[in-house]
mmCIF file of C-alpha atoms in Angstrom:
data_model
loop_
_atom_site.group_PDB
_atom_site.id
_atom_site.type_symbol
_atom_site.label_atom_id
_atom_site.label_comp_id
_atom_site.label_asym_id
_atom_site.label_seq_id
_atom_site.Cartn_x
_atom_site.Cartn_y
_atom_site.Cartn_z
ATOM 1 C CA UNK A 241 0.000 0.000 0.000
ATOM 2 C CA UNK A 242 2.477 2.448 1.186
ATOM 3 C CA UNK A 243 4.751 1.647 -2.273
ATOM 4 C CA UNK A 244 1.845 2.634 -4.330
ATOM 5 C CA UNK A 245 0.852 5.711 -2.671
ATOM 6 C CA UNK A 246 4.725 6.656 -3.191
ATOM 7 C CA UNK A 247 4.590 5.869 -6.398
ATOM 8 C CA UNK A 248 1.560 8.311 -6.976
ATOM 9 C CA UNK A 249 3.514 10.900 -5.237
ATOM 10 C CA UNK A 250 6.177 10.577 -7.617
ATOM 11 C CA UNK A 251 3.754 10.442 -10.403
ATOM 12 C CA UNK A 252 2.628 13.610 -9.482
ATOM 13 C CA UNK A 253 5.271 15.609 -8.678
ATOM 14 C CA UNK A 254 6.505 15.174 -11.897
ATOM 15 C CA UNK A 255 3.742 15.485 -14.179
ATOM 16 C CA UNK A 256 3.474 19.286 -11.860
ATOM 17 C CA UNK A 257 7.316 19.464 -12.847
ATOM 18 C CA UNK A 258 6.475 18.594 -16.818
ATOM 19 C CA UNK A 259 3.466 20.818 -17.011
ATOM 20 C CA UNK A 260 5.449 23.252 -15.298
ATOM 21 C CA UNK A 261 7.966 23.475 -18.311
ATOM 22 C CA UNK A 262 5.568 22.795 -20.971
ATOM 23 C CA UNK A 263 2.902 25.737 -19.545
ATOM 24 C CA UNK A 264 5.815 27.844 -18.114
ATOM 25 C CA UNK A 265 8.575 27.730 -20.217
ATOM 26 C CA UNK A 266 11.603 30.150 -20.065
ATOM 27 C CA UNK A 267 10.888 33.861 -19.421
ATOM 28 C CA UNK A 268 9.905 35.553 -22.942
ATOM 29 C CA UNK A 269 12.331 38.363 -22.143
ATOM 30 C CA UNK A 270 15.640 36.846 -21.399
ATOM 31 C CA UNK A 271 18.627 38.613 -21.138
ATOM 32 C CA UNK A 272 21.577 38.399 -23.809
ATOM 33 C CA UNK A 273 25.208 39.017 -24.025
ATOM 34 C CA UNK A 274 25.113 41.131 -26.438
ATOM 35 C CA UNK A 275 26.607 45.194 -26.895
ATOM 36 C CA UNK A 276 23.620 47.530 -27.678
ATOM 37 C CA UNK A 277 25.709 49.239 -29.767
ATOM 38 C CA UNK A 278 25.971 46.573 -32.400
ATOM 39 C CA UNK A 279 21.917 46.404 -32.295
ATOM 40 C CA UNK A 280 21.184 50.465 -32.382
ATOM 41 C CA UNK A 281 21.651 52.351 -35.567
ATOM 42 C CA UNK A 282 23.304 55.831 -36.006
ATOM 43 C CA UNK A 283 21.245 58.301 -37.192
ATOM 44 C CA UNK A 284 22.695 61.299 -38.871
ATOM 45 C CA UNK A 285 20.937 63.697 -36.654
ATOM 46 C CA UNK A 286 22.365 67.451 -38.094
ATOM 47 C CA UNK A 287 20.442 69.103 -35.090
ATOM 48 C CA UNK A 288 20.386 69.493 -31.409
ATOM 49 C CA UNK A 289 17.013 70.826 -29.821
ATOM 50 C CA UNK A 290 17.141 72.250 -26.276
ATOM 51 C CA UNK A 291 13.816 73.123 -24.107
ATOM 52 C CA UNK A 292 13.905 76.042 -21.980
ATOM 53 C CA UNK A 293 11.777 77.872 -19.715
ATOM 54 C CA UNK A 294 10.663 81.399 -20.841
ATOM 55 C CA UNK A 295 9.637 84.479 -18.577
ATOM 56 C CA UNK A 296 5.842 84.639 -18.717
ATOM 57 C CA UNK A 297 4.042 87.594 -20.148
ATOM 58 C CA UNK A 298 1.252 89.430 -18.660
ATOM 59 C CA UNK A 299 -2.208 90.034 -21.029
ATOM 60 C CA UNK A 300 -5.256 91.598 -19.701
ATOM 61 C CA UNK A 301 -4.143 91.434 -15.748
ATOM 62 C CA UNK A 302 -3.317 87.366 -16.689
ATOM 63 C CA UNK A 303 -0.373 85.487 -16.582
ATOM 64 C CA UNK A 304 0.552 83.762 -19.393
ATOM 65 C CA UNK A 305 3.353 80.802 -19.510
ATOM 66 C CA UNK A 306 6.141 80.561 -22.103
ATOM 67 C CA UNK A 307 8.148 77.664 -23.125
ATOM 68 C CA UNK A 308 11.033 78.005 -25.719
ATOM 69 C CA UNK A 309 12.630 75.746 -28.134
ATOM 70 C CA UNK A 310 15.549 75.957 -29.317
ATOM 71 C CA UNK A 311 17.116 74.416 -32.624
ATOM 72 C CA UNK A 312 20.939 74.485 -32.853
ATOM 73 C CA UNK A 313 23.602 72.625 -35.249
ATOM 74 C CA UNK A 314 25.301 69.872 -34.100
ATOM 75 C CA UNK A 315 27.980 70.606 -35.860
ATOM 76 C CA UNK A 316 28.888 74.119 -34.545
ATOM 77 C CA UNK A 317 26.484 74.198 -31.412
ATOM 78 C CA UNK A 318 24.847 77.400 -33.171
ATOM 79 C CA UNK A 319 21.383 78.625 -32.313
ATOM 80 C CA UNK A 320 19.727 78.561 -35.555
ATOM 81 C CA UNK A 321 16.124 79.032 -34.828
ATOM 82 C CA UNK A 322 13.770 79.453 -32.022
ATOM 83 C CA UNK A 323 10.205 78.861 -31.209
ATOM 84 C CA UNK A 324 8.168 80.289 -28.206
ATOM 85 C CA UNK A 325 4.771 78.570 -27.215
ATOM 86 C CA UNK A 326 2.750 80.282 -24.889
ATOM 87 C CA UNK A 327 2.347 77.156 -23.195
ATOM 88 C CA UNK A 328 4.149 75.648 -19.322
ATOM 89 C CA UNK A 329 5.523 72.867 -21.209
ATOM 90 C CA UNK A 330 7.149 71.872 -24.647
ATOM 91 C CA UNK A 331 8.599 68.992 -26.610
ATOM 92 C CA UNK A 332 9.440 67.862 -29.908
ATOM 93 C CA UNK A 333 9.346 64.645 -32.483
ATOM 94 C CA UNK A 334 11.750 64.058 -35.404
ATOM 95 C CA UNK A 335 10.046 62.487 -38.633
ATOM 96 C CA UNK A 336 10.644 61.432 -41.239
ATOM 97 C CA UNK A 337 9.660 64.422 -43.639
ATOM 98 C CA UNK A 338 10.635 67.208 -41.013
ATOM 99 C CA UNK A 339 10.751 67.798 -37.239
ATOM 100 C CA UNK A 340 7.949 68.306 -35.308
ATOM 101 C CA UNK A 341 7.600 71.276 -32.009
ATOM 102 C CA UNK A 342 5.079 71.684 -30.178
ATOM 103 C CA UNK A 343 4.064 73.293 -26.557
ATOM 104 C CA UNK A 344 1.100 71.879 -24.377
ATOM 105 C CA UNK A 345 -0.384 71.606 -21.492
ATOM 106 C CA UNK A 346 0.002 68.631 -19.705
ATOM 107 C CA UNK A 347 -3.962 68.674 -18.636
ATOM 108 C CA UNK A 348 -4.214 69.095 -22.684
ATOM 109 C CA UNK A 349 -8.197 68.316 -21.730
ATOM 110 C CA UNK A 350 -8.870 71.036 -19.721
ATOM 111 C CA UNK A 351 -9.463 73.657 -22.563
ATOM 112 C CA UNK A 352 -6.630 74.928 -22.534
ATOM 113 C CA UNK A 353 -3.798 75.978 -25.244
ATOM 114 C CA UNK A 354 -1.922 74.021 -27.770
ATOM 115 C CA UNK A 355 0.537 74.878 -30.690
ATOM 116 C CA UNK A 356 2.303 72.946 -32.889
ATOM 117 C CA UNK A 357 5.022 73.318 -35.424
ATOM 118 C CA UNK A 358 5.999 71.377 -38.644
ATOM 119 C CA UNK A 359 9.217 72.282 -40.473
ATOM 120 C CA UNK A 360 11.303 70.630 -42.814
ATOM 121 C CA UNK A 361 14.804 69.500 -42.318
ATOM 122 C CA UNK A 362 15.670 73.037 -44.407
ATOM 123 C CA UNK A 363 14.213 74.351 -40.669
ATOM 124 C CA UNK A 364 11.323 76.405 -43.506
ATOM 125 C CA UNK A 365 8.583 75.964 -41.590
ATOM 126 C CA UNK A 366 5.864 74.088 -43.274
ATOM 127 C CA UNK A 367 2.469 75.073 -40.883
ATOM 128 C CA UNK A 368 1.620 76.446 -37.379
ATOM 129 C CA UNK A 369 -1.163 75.486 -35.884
ATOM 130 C CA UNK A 370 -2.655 76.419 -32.615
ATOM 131 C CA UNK A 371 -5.590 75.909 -30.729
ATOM 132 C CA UNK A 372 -6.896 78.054 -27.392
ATOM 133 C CA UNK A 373 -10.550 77.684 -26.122
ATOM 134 C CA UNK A 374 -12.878 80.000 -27.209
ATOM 135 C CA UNK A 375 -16.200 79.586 -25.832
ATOM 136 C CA UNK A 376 -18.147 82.009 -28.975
ATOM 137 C CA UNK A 377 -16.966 79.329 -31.224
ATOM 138 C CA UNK A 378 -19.072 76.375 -32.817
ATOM 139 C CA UNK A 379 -16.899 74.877 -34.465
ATOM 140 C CA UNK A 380 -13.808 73.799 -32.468
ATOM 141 C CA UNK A 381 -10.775 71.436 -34.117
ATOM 142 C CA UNK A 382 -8.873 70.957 -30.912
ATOM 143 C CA UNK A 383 -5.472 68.420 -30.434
ATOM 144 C CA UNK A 384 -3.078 66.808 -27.833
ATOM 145 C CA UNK A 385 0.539 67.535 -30.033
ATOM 146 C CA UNK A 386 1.873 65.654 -27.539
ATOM 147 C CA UNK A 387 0.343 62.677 -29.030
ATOM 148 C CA UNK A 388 1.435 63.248 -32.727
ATOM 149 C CA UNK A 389 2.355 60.283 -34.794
ATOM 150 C CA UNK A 390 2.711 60.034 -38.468
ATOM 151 C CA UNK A 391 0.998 58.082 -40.767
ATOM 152 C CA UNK A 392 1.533 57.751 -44.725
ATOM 153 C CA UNK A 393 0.577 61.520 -45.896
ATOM 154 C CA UNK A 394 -1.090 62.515 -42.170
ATOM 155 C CA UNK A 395 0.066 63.498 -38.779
ATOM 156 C CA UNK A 396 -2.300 62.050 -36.326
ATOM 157 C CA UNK A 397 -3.268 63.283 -32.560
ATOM 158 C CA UNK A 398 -5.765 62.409 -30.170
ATOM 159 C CA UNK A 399 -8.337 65.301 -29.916
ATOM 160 C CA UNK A 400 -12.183 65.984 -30.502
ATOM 161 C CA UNK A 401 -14.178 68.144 -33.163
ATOM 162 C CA UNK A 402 -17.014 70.482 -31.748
ATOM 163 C CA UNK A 403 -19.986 71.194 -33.731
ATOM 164 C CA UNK A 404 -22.543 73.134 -32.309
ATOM 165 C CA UNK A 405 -23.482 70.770 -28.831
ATOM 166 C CA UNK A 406 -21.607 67.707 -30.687
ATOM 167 C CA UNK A 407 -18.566 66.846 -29.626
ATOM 168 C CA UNK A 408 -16.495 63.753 -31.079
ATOM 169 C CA UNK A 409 -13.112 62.481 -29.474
ATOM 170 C CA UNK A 410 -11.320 60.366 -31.159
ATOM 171 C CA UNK A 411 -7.645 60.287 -33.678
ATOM 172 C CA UNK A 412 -7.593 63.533 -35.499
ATOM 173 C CA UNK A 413 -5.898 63.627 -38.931
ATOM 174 C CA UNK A 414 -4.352 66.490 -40.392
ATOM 175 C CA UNK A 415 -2.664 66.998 -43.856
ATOM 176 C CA UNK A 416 1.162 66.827 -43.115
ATOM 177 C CA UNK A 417 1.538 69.425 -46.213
ATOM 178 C CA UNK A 418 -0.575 72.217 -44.920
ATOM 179 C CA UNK A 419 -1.981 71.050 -41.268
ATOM 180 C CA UNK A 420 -5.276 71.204 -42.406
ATOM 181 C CA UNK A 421 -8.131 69.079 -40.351
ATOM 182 C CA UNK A 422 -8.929 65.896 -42.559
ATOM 183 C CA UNK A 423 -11.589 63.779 -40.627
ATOM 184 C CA UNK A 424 -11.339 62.288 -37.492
ATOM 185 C CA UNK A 425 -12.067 58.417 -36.432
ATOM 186 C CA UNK A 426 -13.877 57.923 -32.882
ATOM 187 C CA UNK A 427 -12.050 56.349 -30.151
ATOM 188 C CA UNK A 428 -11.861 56.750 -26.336
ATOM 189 C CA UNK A 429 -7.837 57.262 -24.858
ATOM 190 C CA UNK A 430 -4.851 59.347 -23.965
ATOM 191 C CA UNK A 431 -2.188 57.537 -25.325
ATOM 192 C CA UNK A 432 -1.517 56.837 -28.985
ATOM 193 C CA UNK A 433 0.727 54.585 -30.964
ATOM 194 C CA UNK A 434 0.646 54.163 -34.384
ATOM 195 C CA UNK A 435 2.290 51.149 -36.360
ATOM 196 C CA UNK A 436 1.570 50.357 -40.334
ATOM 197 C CA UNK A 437 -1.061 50.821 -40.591
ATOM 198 C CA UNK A 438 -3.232 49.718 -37.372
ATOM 199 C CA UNK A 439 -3.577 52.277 -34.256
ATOM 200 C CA UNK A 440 -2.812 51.127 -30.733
ATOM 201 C CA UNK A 441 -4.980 53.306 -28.160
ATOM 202 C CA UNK A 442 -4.788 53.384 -23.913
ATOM 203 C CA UNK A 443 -7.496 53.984 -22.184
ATOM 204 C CA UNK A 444 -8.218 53.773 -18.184
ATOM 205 C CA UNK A 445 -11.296 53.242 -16.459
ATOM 206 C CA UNK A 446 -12.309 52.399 -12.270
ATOM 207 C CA UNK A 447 -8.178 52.364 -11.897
ATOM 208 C CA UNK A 448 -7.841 49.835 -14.644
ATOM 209 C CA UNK A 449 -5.668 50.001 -17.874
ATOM 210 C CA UNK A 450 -7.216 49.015 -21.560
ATOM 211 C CA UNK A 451 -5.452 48.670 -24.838
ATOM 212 C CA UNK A 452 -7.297 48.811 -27.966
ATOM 213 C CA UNK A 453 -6.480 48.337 -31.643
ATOM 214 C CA UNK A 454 -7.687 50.000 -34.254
ATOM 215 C CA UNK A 455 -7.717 49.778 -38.187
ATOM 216 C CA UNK A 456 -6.896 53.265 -39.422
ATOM 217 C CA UNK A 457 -8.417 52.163 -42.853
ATOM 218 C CA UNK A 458 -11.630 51.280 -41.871
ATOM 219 C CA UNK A 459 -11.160 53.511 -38.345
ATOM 220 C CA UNK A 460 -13.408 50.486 -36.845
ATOM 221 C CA UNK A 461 -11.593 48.961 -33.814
ATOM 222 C CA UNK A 462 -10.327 44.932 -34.140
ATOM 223 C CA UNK A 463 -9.551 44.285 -30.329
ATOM 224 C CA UNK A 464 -9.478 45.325 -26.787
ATOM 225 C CA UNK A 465 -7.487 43.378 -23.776
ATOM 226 C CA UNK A 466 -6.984 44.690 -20.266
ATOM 227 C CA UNK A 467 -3.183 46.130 -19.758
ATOM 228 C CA UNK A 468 -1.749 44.320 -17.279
ATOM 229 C CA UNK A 469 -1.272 47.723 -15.287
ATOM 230 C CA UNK A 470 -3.034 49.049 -12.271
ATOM 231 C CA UNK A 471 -2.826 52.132 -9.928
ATOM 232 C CA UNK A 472 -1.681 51.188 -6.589
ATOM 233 C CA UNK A 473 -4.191 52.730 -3.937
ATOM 234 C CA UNK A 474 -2.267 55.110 -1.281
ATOM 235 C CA UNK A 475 -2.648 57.829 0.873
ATOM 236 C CA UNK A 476 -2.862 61.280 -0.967
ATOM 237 C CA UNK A 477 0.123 62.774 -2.004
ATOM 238 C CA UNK A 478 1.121 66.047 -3.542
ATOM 239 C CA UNK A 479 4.335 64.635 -4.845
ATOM 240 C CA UNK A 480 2.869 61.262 -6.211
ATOM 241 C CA UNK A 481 2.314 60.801 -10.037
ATOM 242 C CA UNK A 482 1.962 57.834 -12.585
ATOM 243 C CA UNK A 483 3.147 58.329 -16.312
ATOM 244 C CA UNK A 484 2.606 55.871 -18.952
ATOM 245 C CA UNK A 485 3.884 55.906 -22.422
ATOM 246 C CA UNK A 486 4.048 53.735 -25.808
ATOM 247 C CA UNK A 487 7.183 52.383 -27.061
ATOM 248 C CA UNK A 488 7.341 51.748 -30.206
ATOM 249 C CA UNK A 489 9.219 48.801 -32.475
ATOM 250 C CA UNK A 490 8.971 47.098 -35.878
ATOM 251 C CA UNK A 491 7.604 43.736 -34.347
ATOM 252 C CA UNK A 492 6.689 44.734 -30.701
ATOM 253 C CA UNK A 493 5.897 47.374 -28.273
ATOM 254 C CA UNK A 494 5.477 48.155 -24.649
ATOM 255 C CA UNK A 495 3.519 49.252 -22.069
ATOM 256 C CA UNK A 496 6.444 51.393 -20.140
ATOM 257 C CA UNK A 497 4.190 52.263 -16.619
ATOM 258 C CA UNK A 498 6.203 54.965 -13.923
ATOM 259 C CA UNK A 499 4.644 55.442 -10.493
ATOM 260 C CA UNK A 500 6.379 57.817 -7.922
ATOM 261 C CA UNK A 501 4.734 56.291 -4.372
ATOM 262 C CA UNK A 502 3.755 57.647 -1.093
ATOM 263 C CA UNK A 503 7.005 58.197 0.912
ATOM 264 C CA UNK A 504 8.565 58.955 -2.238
ATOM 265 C CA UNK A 505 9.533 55.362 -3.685
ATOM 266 C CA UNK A 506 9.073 54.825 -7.162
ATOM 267 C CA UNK A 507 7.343 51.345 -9.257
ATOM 268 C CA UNK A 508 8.214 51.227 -12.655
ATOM 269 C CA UNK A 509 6.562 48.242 -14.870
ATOM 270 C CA UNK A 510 7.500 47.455 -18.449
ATOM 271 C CA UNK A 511 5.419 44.962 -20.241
ATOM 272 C CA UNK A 512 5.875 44.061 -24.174
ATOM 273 C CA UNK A 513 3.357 43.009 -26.223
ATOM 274 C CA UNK A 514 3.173 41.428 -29.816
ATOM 275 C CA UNK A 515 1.397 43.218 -32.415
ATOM 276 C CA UNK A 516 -1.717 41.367 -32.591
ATOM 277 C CA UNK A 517 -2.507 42.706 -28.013
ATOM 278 C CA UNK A 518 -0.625 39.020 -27.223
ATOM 279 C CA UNK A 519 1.471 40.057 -23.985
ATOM 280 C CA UNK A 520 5.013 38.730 -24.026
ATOM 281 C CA UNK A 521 6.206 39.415 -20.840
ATOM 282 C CA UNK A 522 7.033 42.030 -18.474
ATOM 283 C CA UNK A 523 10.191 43.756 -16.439
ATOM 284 C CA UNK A 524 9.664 45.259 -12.833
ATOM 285 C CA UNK A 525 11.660 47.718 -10.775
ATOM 286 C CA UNK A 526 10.867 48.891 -7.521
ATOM 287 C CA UNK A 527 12.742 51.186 -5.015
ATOM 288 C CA UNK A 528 12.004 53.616 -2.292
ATOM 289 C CA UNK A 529 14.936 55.691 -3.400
ATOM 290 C CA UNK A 530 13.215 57.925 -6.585
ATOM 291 C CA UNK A 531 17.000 58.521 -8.097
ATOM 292 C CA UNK A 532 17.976 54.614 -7.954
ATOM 293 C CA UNK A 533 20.879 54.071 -10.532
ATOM 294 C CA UNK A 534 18.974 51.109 -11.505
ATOM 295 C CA UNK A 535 15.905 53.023 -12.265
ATOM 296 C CA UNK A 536 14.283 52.080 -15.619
ATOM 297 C CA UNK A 537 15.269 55.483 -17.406
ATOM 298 C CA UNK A 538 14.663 54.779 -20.969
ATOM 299 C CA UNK A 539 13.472 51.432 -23.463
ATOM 300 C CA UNK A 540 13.355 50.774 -27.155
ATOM 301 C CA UNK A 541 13.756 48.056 -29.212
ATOM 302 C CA UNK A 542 15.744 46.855 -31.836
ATOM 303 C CA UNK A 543 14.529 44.515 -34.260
ATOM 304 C CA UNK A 544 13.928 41.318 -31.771
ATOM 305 C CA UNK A 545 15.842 42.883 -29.083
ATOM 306 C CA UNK A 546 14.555 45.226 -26.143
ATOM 307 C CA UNK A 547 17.106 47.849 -24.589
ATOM 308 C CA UNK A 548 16.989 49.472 -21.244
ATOM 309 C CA UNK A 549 18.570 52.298 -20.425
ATOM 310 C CA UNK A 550 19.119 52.805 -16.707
ATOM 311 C CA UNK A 551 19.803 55.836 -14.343
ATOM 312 C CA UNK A 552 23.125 54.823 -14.285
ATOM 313 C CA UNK A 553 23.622 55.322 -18.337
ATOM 314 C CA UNK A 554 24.182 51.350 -17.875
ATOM 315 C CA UNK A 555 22.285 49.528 -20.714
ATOM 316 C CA UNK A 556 21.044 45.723 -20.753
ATOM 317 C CA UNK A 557 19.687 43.664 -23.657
ATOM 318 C CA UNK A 558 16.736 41.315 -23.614
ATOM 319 C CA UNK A 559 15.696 39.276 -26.492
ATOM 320 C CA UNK A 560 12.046 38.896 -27.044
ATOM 321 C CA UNK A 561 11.646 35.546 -28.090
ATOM 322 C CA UNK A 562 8.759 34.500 -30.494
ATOM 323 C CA UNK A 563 6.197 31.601 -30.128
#
């Protein structure tokens, strides 16, 4: 008797082991041995941009903010042209027809200002475009620059179109030529990513994370999957903050999730997905020092290959491995 319930034991534990390999096989993302210089390729980048605060102005007993960008050559370290946006905050986006400015608002919702710039790589400016709430309007074309991607002939941003009492938020497409408002496809977010030619939207709601994909042909959306991100609930903080953002590859992209914590610890979660919304795996940091040197401070991927960048300047390769 006492053989054969051993030998059921044993049976068991290693059918658990077996399943355990075949279910569970090796992490997704495993780390390689290999220099992320011989994966990342130089760009021929002629210009250096610099951000920098601007003394506000003062219009009709208001404050106004001021953000400046500055273009200089990399070559000489020369100033050679400069943009102010009446706007707290600023940023920019190189494409591949021209580089894009832009100054925001980081509540871009709110009503408040935007402006964006398209120039070519002559630095001729190509359209301005700028968009401030104005409540005797009916018609209102208003966009998150932040959000810009580029798409065949358009630049696409997440913002709505106002028509009377209509209002319609969704992926805004303007005319990379001219800037001029195209149509816009309806869809609920705050984050866009744009690949081919599908759109990848992220969306929150009750403290839960959504990813949606859309077909930018058709504008009708193919599938939604729950993020594997969530807020963690804490005491109220003036000095706490989550940031989420896209990144971006040929084959892949992540999910790159910051969270600066109550008692001023940070949780950083990076999770990489395949195309089609099929999670691949995920990387987590946590530390209760914000300024960690192994803090997550930059991803992207090359080809089959995901780089981090940490606070250190240290970098690490992962390879994502296919099914």
């Amino acid at each position: 008797m006492r053989k054969k319930v051993l030998l059921a034991f044993l049976f068991l534990f290693f059918a658990v082991i077996a399943s355990s390999l075949f279910l569970n096989p090796t992490p997704e993302l495993s780390p390689v041995d290999i220099a992320p210089e011989e994966l990342l390729v130089k760009t021929e980048e002629y210009y250096l941009i610099e951000i920098k605060e601007t003394a506000p102005i003062i219009v009709d007993d208001r404050m106004i903010p001021r953000v400046s960008v500055v273009i200089k050559s990399r070559s000489f370290n020369k100033s050679l042209l400069n943009f102010t946006f009446k706007t707290p905050q600023a940023g920019y986006k190189f494409f591949s027809e021209g580089i894009f400015l832009y100054g925001y608002y980081s509540k871009w919702d709110a009503g408040l200002r935007s402006e964006a710039v398209f120039l070519d790589y002559n630095l001729t400016p190509k359209w301005w475009k700028v968009y401030e709430y104005n409540v005797s309007s009916y018609e209102l074309v208003y966009f998150n620059p932040k959000t810009a991607q580029e798409y065949k002939n358009y630049i696409l941003m997440l913002g709505s179109v106002t028509r009377g009492f209509d209002k319609i938020k969704g992926i805004i497409f303007f005319n990379k030529t001219n800037g001029e408002f195209v149509r816009i496809f309806p869809a609920e977010g705050f984050e866009l990513l744009v690949v081919n030619e599908k759109a990848y939207m992220l969306s929150s709601r009750e403290n839960e994370y959504y990813l949606t994909l859309y077909d930018l042909e058709t504008g009708k959306s193919i599938k939604s999957i729950e993020a594997n991100m969530e807020i963690t609930p804490q005491p109220i903080d003036p000095f706490t903050g989550i940031s989420i953002e896209f990144i971006g590859g040929e084959n892949y992209f992540a999910l790159f999730f910051s969270e600066i914590l109550a008692g001023n610890g940070i949780y950083q979660k990076l999770c990489v997905y395949s195309l089609d919304l099929k999670l691949i795996d995920c990387v987590e940091f946590k530390s209760h020092n914000p300024q960690d040197k192994n803090r997550i401070a930059k991803a992207m991927f090359a080809g089959d290959y995901l780089i981090l960048e940490r606070n250190s300047r240290r970098k690490e390769v992962y390879r994502v491995c296919r099914d």
